[in-house]
PDB file of C-alpha atoms and ligand atoms in Angstrom:
ATOM      1  CA  MET A   1      76.749-110.037  40.535  1.00 95.00           C
ATOM      2  CA  LYS A   2      75.482-108.341  37.569  1.00 98.00           C
ATOM      3  CA  ALA A   3      76.893-105.003  36.798  1.00 98.00           C
ATOM      4  CA  SER A   4      73.420-102.993  37.914  1.00 98.00           C
ATOM      5  CA  ALA A   5      73.644-104.949  40.859  1.00 98.00           C
ATOM      6  CA  GLU A   6      76.991-103.228  41.842  1.00 98.00           C
ATOM      7  CA  ILE A   7      75.520 -99.726  41.599  1.00 98.00           C
ATOM      8  CA  PHE A   8      72.476-100.331  42.944  1.00 98.00           C
ATOM      9  CA  ASN A   9      74.444-101.938  46.132  1.00 98.00           C
ATOM     10  CA  GLN A  10      76.742 -98.987  46.192  1.00 98.00           C
ATOM     11  CA  ILE A  11      73.541 -96.591  46.080  1.00 98.00           C
ATOM     12  CA  VAL A  12      71.761 -98.787  49.385  1.00 98.00           C
ATOM     13  CA  ASN A  13      75.023 -98.426  50.944  1.00 98.00           C
ATOM     14  CA  GLU A  14      75.897 -94.856  50.673  1.00 98.00           C
ATOM     15  CA  ARG A  15      72.902 -93.954  51.183  1.00 98.00           C
ATOM     16  CA  ARG A  16      72.674 -92.142  55.238  1.00 98.00           C
ATOM     17  CA  SER A  17      70.404 -90.263  56.540  1.00 98.00           C
ATOM     18  CA  VAL A  18      72.440 -86.892  56.870  1.00 98.00           C
ATOM     19  CA  ARG A  19      71.715 -84.582  59.662  1.00 98.00           C
ATOM     20  CA  VAL A  20      74.142 -81.271  57.945  1.00 98.00           C
ATOM     21  CA  TYR A  21      74.304 -79.700  55.154  1.00 98.00           C
ATOM     22  CA  ASP A  22      76.748 -78.321  53.239  1.00 98.00           C
ATOM     23  CA  ALA A  23      75.165 -74.995  51.458  1.00 96.00           C
ATOM     24  CA  GLU A  24      78.433 -73.993  49.601  1.00 97.00           C
ATOM     25  CA  VAL A  25      78.178 -77.109  47.289  1.00 97.00           C
ATOM     26  CA  PRO A  26      76.073 -76.599  44.001  1.00 97.00           C
ATOM     27  CA  PHE A  27      72.997 -78.238  44.384  1.00 98.00           C
ATOM     28  CA  ASP A  28      70.821 -79.195  40.846  1.00 98.00           C
ATOM     29  CA  THR A  29      67.270 -78.899  41.573  1.00 97.00           C
ATOM     30  CA  ASP A  30      66.220 -80.836  38.936  1.00 98.00           C
ATOM     31  CA  ALA A  31      67.897 -83.987  40.372  1.00 98.00           C
ATOM     32  CA  VAL A  32      64.920 -83.682  42.630  1.00 98.00           C
ATOM     33  CA  ALA A  33      62.476 -83.204  40.151  1.00 98.00           C
ATOM     34  CA  ARG A  34      64.186 -86.979  38.551  1.00 99.00           C
ATOM     35  CA  SER A  35      63.826 -88.218  41.903  1.00 99.00           C
ATOM     36  CA  ILE A  36      59.757 -87.133  42.378  1.00 99.00           C
ATOM     37  CA  ASP A  37      59.432 -88.467  39.265  1.00 99.00           C
ATOM     38  CA  ARG A  38      60.977 -92.224  39.777  1.00 99.00           C
ATOM     39  CA  ALA A  39      59.006 -92.179  42.672  1.00 99.00           C
ATOM     40  CA  ILE A  40      55.614 -91.734  41.062  1.00 99.00           C
ATOM     41  CA  LEU A  41      56.972 -94.958  39.604  1.00 99.00           C
ATOM     42  CA  SER A  42      57.137 -96.719  42.995  1.00 99.00           C
ATOM     43  CA  PRO A  43      54.999 -99.540  43.660  1.00 98.00           C
ATOM     44  CA  ASN A  44      51.273 -97.951  45.450  1.00 98.00           C
ATOM     45  CA  SER A  45      48.311-100.118  46.454  1.00 98.00           C
ATOM     46  CA  SER A  46      46.066-100.897  43.640  1.00 98.00           C
ATOM     47  CA  ASN A  47      47.564 -98.127  41.521  1.00 98.00           C
ATOM     48  CA  MET A  48      45.019 -95.785  43.439  1.00 98.00           C
ATOM     49  CA  GLN A  49      49.001 -93.506  44.194  1.00 99.00           C
ATOM     50  CA  LEU A  50      47.557 -91.716  46.497  1.00 99.00           C
ATOM     51  CA  TRP A  51      50.174 -89.224  47.238  1.00 99.00           C
ATOM     52  CA  GLU A  52      51.483 -85.622  46.827  1.00 99.00           C
ATOM     53  CA  PHE A  53      55.146 -84.351  46.529  1.00 99.00           C
ATOM     54  CA  TYR A  54      55.644 -81.156  48.135  1.00 99.00           C
ATOM     55  CA  ARG A  55      58.981 -80.012  46.887  1.00 98.00           C
ATOM     56  CA  VAL A  56      59.997 -76.623  49.184  1.00 98.00           C
ATOM     57  CA  ARG A  57      62.983 -74.709  48.081  1.00 98.00           C
ATOM     58  CA  ASP A  58      62.551 -71.357  49.226  1.00 98.00           C
ATOM     59  CA  PRO A  59      65.011 -70.467  52.128  1.00 98.00           C
ATOM     60  CA  LYS A  60      62.472 -68.625  54.013  1.00 98.00           C
ATOM     61  CA  LYS A  61      60.503 -71.703  53.555  1.00 98.00           C
ATOM     62  CA  ILE A  62      62.358 -73.500  55.022  1.00 98.00           C
ATOM     63  CA  ALA A  63      63.650 -72.475  57.286  1.00 98.00           C
ATOM     64  CA  ALA A  64      59.583 -71.744  59.010  1.00 98.00           C
ATOM     65  CA  ILE A  65      59.340 -75.926  57.721  1.00 98.00           C
ATOM     66  CA  ALA A  66      62.238 -76.774  59.974  1.00 98.00           C
ATOM     67  CA  ALA A  67      60.872 -75.027  62.992  1.00 98.00           C
ATOM     68  CA  PHE A  68      57.776 -76.891  62.636  1.00 98.00           C
ATOM     69  CA  CYS A  69      60.616 -79.934  62.671  1.00 98.00           C
ATOM     70  CA  PHE A  70      61.473 -78.969  65.747  1.00 98.00           C
ATOM     71  CA  ASN A  71      64.572 -77.034  64.230  1.00 98.00           C
ATOM     72  CA  GLN A  72      65.831 -80.511  63.622  1.00 97.00           C
ATOM     73  CA  PRO A  73      69.593 -79.226  62.071  1.00 98.00           C
ATOM     74  CA  ALA A  74      68.464 -82.190  59.208  1.00 98.00           C
ATOM     75  CA  ALA A  75      65.730 -79.277  58.268  1.00 98.00           C
ATOM     76  CA  LEU A  76      67.524 -76.199  59.310  1.00 98.00           C
ATOM     77  CA  THR A  77      70.484 -77.302  56.922  1.00 98.00           C
ATOM     78  CA  ALA A  78      68.904 -78.795  54.341  1.00 98.00           C
ATOM     79  CA  THR A  79      68.986 -76.948  50.452  1.00 98.00           C
ATOM     80  CA  GLU A  80      65.942 -78.606  49.773  1.00 98.00           C
ATOM     81  CA  LEU A  81      62.567 -80.478  51.093  1.00 98.00           C
ATOM     82  CA  VAL A  82      60.438 -82.671  49.768  1.00 99.00           C
ATOM     83  CA  ILE A  83      57.584 -83.704  51.871  1.00 99.00           C
ATOM     84  CA  VAL A  84      55.301 -86.790  51.204  1.00 99.00           C
ATOM     85  CA  VAL A  85      52.002 -86.383  51.797  1.00 99.00           C
ATOM     86  CA  THR A  86      49.642 -88.861  51.684  1.00 99.00           C
ATOM     87  CA  ARG A  87      45.631 -88.545  50.380  1.00 98.00           C
ATOM     88  CA  LEU A  88      43.187 -90.737  51.347  1.00 98.00           C
ATOM     89  CA  ASP A  89      40.401 -87.797  50.757  1.00 98.00           C
ATOM     90  CA  HIS A  90      40.747 -89.017  46.967  1.00 98.00           C
ATOM     91  CA  TRP A  91      39.710 -92.643  46.659  1.00 98.00           C
ATOM     92  CA  LYS A  92      36.898 -91.790  44.594  1.00 98.00           C
ATOM     93  CA  GLU A  93      38.899 -89.116  41.979  1.00 98.00           C
ATOM     94  CA  HIS A  94      41.825 -92.267  41.857  1.00 98.00           C
ATOM     95  CA  ALA A  95      39.539 -94.700  41.077  1.00 98.00           C
ATOM     96  CA  LYS A  96      37.813 -93.480  38.159  1.00 98.00           C
ATOM     97  CA  HIS A  97      41.227 -92.624  36.996  1.00 98.00           C
ATOM     98  CA  ASN A  98      41.582 -95.824  36.594  1.00 98.00           C
ATOM     99  CA  VAL A  99      38.330 -96.363  36.037  1.00 98.00           C
ATOM    100  CA  ASP A 100      39.180 -94.516  32.448  1.00 98.00           C
ATOM    101  CA  HIS A 101      42.091 -95.022  31.973  1.00 98.00           C
ATOM    102  CA  LEU A 102      41.431 -99.169  31.485  1.00 98.00           C
ATOM    103  CA  LYS A 103      38.011 -97.626  29.541  1.00 98.00           C
ATOM    104  CA  LYS A 104      40.483 -96.391  27.164  1.00 98.00           C
ATOM    105  CA  GLN A 105      42.292 -99.367  26.797  1.00 97.00           C
ATOM    106  CA  PHE A 106      39.619-102.211  26.550  1.00 97.00           C
ATOM    107  CA  LYS A 107      37.429-102.185  23.271  1.00 96.00           C
ATOM    108  CA  GLU A 108      33.861-103.121  24.148  1.00 95.00           C
ATOM    109  CA  PRO A 109      32.166-105.712  24.312  1.00 96.00           C
ATOM    110  CA  TYR A 110      34.109-105.644  27.288  1.00 97.00           C
ATOM    111  CA  GLY A 111      35.005-109.739  28.403  1.00 97.00           C
ATOM    112  CA  LYS A 112      35.124-110.816  31.299  1.00 98.00           C
ATOM    113  CA  LYS A 113      38.723-110.243  32.443  1.00 97.00           C
ATOM    114  CA  GLU A 114      37.719-106.260  31.400  1.00 98.00           C
ATOM    115  CA  GLU A 115      34.752-106.737  33.273  1.00 98.00           C
ATOM    116  CA  MET A 116      36.401-107.892  36.540  1.00 98.00           C
ATOM    117  CA  ALA A 117      39.155-105.140  36.427  1.00 98.00           C
ATOM    118  CA  LEU A 118      36.253-102.597  35.925  1.00 98.00           C
ATOM    119  CA  ASN A 119      34.903-104.054  38.768  1.00 98.00           C
ATOM    120  CA  TYR A 120      37.515-103.533  40.819  1.00 98.00           C
ATOM    121  CA  TYR A 121      37.534 -99.891  41.373  1.00 98.00           C
ATOM    122  CA  GLN A 122      33.601 -99.314  40.238  1.00 98.00           C
ATOM    123  CA  LYS A 123      32.875-101.798  43.489  1.00 98.00           C
ATOM    124  CA  VAL A 124      35.875-103.032  45.213  1.00 97.00           C
ATOM    125  CA  MET A 125      37.070 -99.615  45.674  1.00 98.00           C
ATOM    126  CA  PRO A 126      34.758 -98.276  46.967  1.00 98.00           C
ATOM    127  CA  LEU A 127      34.386-101.037  49.372  1.00 96.00           C
ATOM    128  CA  LEU A 128      36.976-100.819  51.012  1.00 97.00           C
ATOM    129  CA  TYR A 129      37.857 -97.432  51.125  1.00 97.00           C
ATOM    130  CA  SER A 130      34.401 -95.942  52.344  1.00 96.00           C
ATOM    131  CA  HIS A 131      35.668 -94.580  55.405  1.00 95.00           C
ATOM    132  CA  ASP A 132      34.371 -92.027  57.730  1.00 94.00           C
ATOM    133  CA  PRO A 133      37.164 -90.683  60.890  1.00 90.00           C
ATOM    134  CA  MET A 134      35.071 -92.041  63.795  1.00 95.00           C
ATOM    135  CA  ASN A 135      35.176 -95.912  62.116  1.00 95.00           C
ATOM    136  CA  ILE A 136      31.725 -96.114  62.171  1.00 96.00           C
ATOM    137  CA  LEU A 137      31.928 -97.733  58.653  1.00 96.00           C
ATOM    138  CA  GLY A 138      34.867-100.241  59.579  1.00 96.00           C
ATOM    139  CA  PHE A 139      33.378-101.157  62.470  1.00 96.00           C
ATOM    140  CA  PHE A 140      30.674-102.661  60.378  1.00 96.00           C
ATOM    141  CA  LYS A 141      33.455-104.061  57.766  1.00 96.00           C
ATOM    142  CA  LYS A 142      35.316-105.081  60.710  1.00 96.00           C
ATOM    143  CA  ILE A 143      32.309-107.444  61.657  1.00 96.00           C
ATOM    144  CA  VAL A 144      31.716-108.448  57.782  1.00 95.00           C
ATOM    145  CA  ALA A 145      35.014-109.386  57.941  1.00 96.00           C
ATOM    146  CA  THR A 146      34.728-111.193  60.796  1.00 96.00           C
ATOM    147  CA  VAL A 147      31.650-113.244  59.655  1.00 96.00           C
ATOM    148  CA  LYS A 148      33.378-114.593  56.558  1.00 95.00           C
ATOM    149  CA  GLY A 149      36.639-115.168  58.487  1.00 96.00           C
ATOM    150  CA  ILE A 150      34.434-118.119  60.377  1.00 96.00           C
ATOM    151  CA  SER A 151      34.172-120.191  57.198  1.00 95.00           C
ATOM    152  CA  GLY A 152      37.114-119.305  55.166  1.00 96.00           C
ATOM    153  CA  LEU A 153      39.325-116.564  53.830  1.00 97.00           C
ATOM    154  CA  THR A 154      38.822-112.445  54.472  1.00 96.00           C
ATOM    155  CA  TYR A 155      40.634-109.284  54.220  1.00 95.00           C
ATOM    156  CA  TRP A 156      41.268-107.835  57.366  1.00 96.00           C
ATOM    157  CA  GLN A 157      42.741-104.061  56.760  1.00 95.00           C
ATOM    158  CA  VAL A 158      38.855-102.245  56.259  1.00 95.00           C
ATOM    159  CA  GLY A 159      39.084-100.292  59.196  1.00 95.00           C
ATOM    160  CA  TYR A 160      39.898 -96.217  59.026  1.00 96.00           C
ATOM    161  CA  ALA A 161      43.384 -97.330  60.355  1.00 96.00           C
ATOM    162  CA  ASP A 162      43.998 -99.868  58.545  1.00 97.00           C
ATOM    163  CA  LEU A 163      43.625 -97.718  55.174  1.00 97.00           C
ATOM    164  CA  ARG A 164      45.295 -94.831  56.701  1.00 98.00           C
ATOM    165  CA  THR A 165      48.070 -97.836  57.638  1.00 98.00           C
ATOM    166  CA  ILE A 166      47.561 -98.723  53.640  1.00 98.00           C
ATOM    167  CA  VAL A 167      48.305 -94.915  51.910  1.00 98.00           C
ATOM    168  CA  HIS A 168      51.369 -94.420  54.355  1.00 98.00           C
ATOM    169  CA  LYS A 169      52.791 -97.555  53.011  1.00 98.00           C
ATOM    170  CA  SER A 170      52.864 -96.428  49.369  1.00 99.00           C
ATOM    171  CA  ALA A 171      54.153 -92.868  50.301  1.00 99.00           C
ATOM    172  CA  ALA A 172      56.646 -94.524  52.517  1.00 99.00           C
ATOM    173  CA  LEU A 173      57.680 -97.151  49.565  1.00 99.00           C
ATOM    174  CA  ALA A 174      57.631 -93.090  47.504  1.00 99.00           C
ATOM    175  CA  SER A 175      60.040 -91.664  50.219  1.00 99.00           C
ATOM    176  CA  GLN A 176      62.516 -94.433  49.741  1.00 98.00           C
ATOM    177  CA  THR A 177      62.559 -93.886  45.946  1.00 99.00           C
ATOM    178  CA  ILE A 178      63.465 -90.900  46.009  1.00 99.00           C
ATOM    179  CA  MET A 179      66.153 -90.863  49.017  1.00 99.00           C
ATOM    180  CA  LEU A 180      67.819 -93.912  46.735  1.00 99.00           C
ATOM    181  CA  SER A 181      67.160 -92.026  43.786  1.00 99.00           C
ATOM    182  CA  LEU A 182      68.619 -88.482  45.146  1.00 99.00           C
ATOM    183  CA  LYS A 183      72.152 -90.659  46.635  1.00 98.00           C
ATOM    184  CA  SER A 184      72.208 -92.551  42.671  1.00 98.00           C
ATOM    185  CA  GLU A 185      72.055 -88.351  42.005  1.00 98.00           C
ATOM    186  CA  GLY A 186      75.132 -88.007  44.404  1.00 98.00           C
ATOM    187  CA  TYR A 187      72.962 -85.618  46.744  1.00 98.00           C
ATOM    188  CA  ASP A 188      72.300 -86.995  50.567  1.00 98.00           C
ATOM    189  CA  SER A 189      69.009 -87.125  51.867  1.00 98.00           C
ATOM    190  CA  CYS A 190      67.402 -87.691  55.759  1.00 98.00           C
ATOM    191  CA  PRO A 191      63.637 -88.619  56.563  1.00 98.00           C
ATOM    192  CA  MET A 192      62.416 -87.427  59.009  1.00 98.00           C
ATOM    193  CA  GLU A 193      58.719 -87.928  60.994  1.00 98.00           C
ATOM    194  CA  GLY A 194      60.740 -85.749  63.757  1.00 98.00           C
ATOM    195  CA  PHE A 195      57.408 -82.944  63.263  1.00 98.00           C
ATOM    196  CA  ASP A 196      54.319 -80.530  64.117  1.00 98.00           C
ATOM    197  CA  SER A 197      52.593 -82.091  61.447  1.00 98.00           C
ATOM    198  CA  ARG A 198      49.492 -80.732  62.383  1.00 98.00           C
ATOM    199  CA  LYS A 199      51.762 -77.426  61.934  1.00 98.00           C
ATOM    200  CA  VAL A 200      52.702 -78.482  58.884  1.00 98.00           C
ATOM    201  CA  LYS A 201      49.365 -79.464  56.991  1.00 98.00           C
ATOM    202  CA  LYS A 202      48.358 -76.210  57.973  1.00 98.00           C
ATOM    203  CA  TYR A 203      51.245 -74.990  56.076  1.00 98.00           C
ATOM    204  CA  LEU A 204      50.783 -76.422  53.068  1.00 98.00           C
ATOM    205  CA  GLY A 205      46.577 -75.891  53.273  1.00 98.00           C
ATOM    206  CA  LEU A 206      46.036 -79.104  53.301  1.00 98.00           C
ATOM    207  CA  PRO A 207      42.405 -80.704  54.289  1.00 98.00           C
ATOM    208  CA  GLY A 208      41.542 -83.746  56.951  1.00 95.00           C
ATOM    209  CA  GLY A 209      42.272 -86.087  54.487  1.00 96.00           C
ATOM    210  CA  ALA A 210      45.399 -85.747  54.174  1.00 98.00           C
ATOM    211  CA  GLU A 211      48.180 -86.716  56.498  1.00 98.00           C
ATOM    212  CA  ILE A 212      52.071 -86.458  56.242  1.00 98.00           C
ATOM    213  CA  ASN A 213      54.050 -88.914  55.974  1.00 98.00           C
ATOM    214  CA  MET A 214      57.604 -87.898  55.802  1.00 98.00           C
ATOM    215  CA  ILE A 215      59.634 -85.114  55.036  1.00 99.00           C
ATOM    216  CA  ILE A 216      62.550 -85.596  52.916  1.00 99.00           C
ATOM    217  CA  SER A 217      65.828 -83.283  53.317  1.00 99.00           C
ATOM    218  CA  THR A 218      68.763 -83.447  50.941  1.00 98.00           C
ATOM    219  CA  GLY A 219      71.581 -81.344  49.734  1.00 98.00           C
ATOM    220  CA  THR A 220      75.397 -82.368  49.997  1.00 98.00           C
ATOM    221  CA  ALA A 221      76.115 -83.740  53.052  1.00 98.00           C
ATOM    222  CA  LYS A 222      79.019 -82.040  55.719  1.00 98.00           C
ATOM    223  CA  PRO A 223      81.433 -84.995  57.150  1.00 97.00           C
ATOM    224  CA  GLU A 224      79.722 -84.504  60.808  1.00 97.00           C
ATOM    225  CA  GLY A 225      76.151 -84.919  59.449  1.00 98.00           C
ATOM    226  CA  ILE A 226      76.622 -88.048  59.429  1.00 97.00           C
ATOM    227  CA  TYR A 227      75.680 -89.044  63.080  1.00 96.00           C
ATOM    228  CA  GLY A 228      78.558 -92.153  63.516  1.00 96.00           C
ATOM    229  CA  GLU A 229      78.689 -96.418  62.428  1.00 97.00           C
ATOM    230  CA  ARG A 230      75.874 -97.227  60.541  1.00 97.00           C
ATOM    231  CA  PHE A 231      74.662 -99.785  63.208  1.00 98.00           C
ATOM    232  CA  ARG A 232      72.162-102.736  62.324  1.00 98.00           C
ATOM    233  CA  LEU A 233      71.182-106.137  63.927  1.00 98.00           C
ATOM    234  CA  ASP A 234      72.422-108.785  62.708  1.00 98.00           C
ATOM    235  CA  ARG A 235      70.859-110.369  59.923  1.00 98.00           C
ATOM    236  CA  SER A 236      70.264-113.722  62.209  1.00 98.00           C
ATOM    237  CA  GLU A 237      68.200-111.566  64.292  1.00 98.00           C
ATOM    238  CA  VAL A 238      65.762-110.132  61.600  1.00 98.00           C
ATOM    239  CA  VAL A 239      65.854-112.457  58.774  1.00 98.00           C
ATOM    240  CA  PHE A 240      64.527-116.358  59.105  1.00 98.00           C
ATOM    241  CA  GLU A 241      63.630-119.012  56.315  1.00 98.00           C
ATOM    242  CA  VAL A 242      60.168-120.380  56.340  1.00 98.00           C
TER     243      VAL A 242
HETATM  244  C1  FMN B   1      59.696 -92.776  59.171  1.00 87.08           C
HETATM  245  C2  FMN B   1      61.527 -92.258  59.555  1.00 87.08           C
HETATM  246  C3  FMN B   1      61.028 -91.236  59.863  1.00 87.08           C
HETATM  247  C4  FMN B   1      62.838 -90.640  60.320  1.00 87.08           C
HETATM  248  N1  FMN B   1      62.444 -89.529  61.479  1.00 87.08           N
HETATM  249  C5  FMN B   1      63.671 -89.045  61.331  1.00 87.08           C
HETATM  250  C6  FMN B   1      63.652 -87.634  62.123  1.00 87.08           C
HETATM  251  O1  FMN B   1      63.046 -86.840  62.062  1.00 87.08           O
HETATM  252  N2  FMN B   1      65.316 -87.497  62.344  1.00 87.08           N
HETATM  253  C7  FMN B   1      66.056 -87.589  61.925  1.00 87.08           C
HETATM  254  O2  FMN B   1      67.359 -86.952  62.525  1.00 87.08           O
HETATM  255  N3  FMN B   1      66.407 -88.834  61.316  1.00 87.08           N
HETATM  256  C8  FMN B   1      64.752 -89.081  61.284  1.00 87.08           C
HETATM  257  N4  FMN B   1      64.961 -90.986  60.474  1.00 87.08           N
HETATM  258  C9  FMN B   1      66.334 -90.956  60.433  1.00 87.08           C
HETATM  259  C10 FMN B   1      66.679 -92.719  60.973  1.00 87.08           C
HETATM  260  O3  FMN B   1      67.489 -91.949  62.504  1.00 87.08           O
HETATM  261  C11 FMN B   1      67.721 -93.603  59.774  1.00 87.08           C
HETATM  262  O4  FMN B   1      67.512 -93.983  58.726  1.00 87.08           O
HETATM  263  C12 FMN B   1      68.533 -94.608  61.062  1.00 87.08           C
HETATM  264  O5  FMN B   1      69.084 -93.923  62.414  1.00 87.08           O
HETATM  265  C13 FMN B   1      69.705 -95.709  60.175  1.00 87.08           C
HETATM  266  O6  FMN B   1      70.285 -95.124  60.070  1.00 87.08           O
HETATM  267  P1  FMN B   1      70.948 -94.332  58.386  1.00 87.08           P
HETATM  268  O7  FMN B   1      69.827 -94.224  57.846  1.00 87.08           O
HETATM  269  O8  FMN B   1      71.707 -93.648  57.962  1.00 87.08           O
HETATM  270  O9  FMN B   1      71.182 -95.582  57.945  1.00 87.08           O
HETATM  271  C14 FMN B   1      64.454 -91.438  60.492  1.00 87.08           C
HETATM  272  C15 FMN B   1      63.609 -92.176  59.824  1.00 87.08           C
HETATM  273  C16 FMN B   1      62.569 -93.432  58.878  1.00 87.08           C
HETATM  274  C17 FMN B   1      62.480 -94.324  57.897  1.00 87.08           C
END
């Protein structure tokens, strides 16, 4: 095994969800900034980067958000919180950022490859990401997908719920990068989905199109902050050879 794999293995194995942090241990807040910078490098769907990261460092604000997390100890005792947010509502701006980035790289006249790349963000993304919360558009897109599916391959994930899933998948990968990075920096973390999402959204002043992916608490674990031995099903239950 390569030395880098050994280090990675150690980070993965030592990361545990920690519910009680030690406020007495000094904390380097730059480690969180570095971890978020690394998270931004996470793979994400079509490089649309429909995510945001909100840092909460003020103890009063941590306490306010911990209350929305039903006062879970993982939030109450946190040294810092990172709230990972999905921004499906930013799809138009982010598609344009991608177009601008591509145009900066391409030289005119554009060839077939360049046209295809631009087309992806100027035509395919609008087709996929146009949505309404009532899923009326999604309903019609699903009919088109179904008809296409009769005669060949089709892309099914075109409804409103599918789009929400797409942005949450990418945000969850960023969340994992944050947690593994924090461990590499010598700190612990806990991902949380147990919170009143409406209250957290209101607290952050977020609009309807934004959703909370996860709230990540961080700090240094107290021994009692790790709730028991790690448990995973036997790999034969979950790993299959195809
Ligand atoms: C999406 C997600 C949401 C979670 N929500 C909570 C939570 O609200 N509170 C909590 O204490 N742990 C939460 N956890 C932590 C899990 O309980 C924990 O990852 C699992 O028990 C495995 O333990 P380990 O992380 O120590 O390996 C969450 C984990 C994930 C991935």
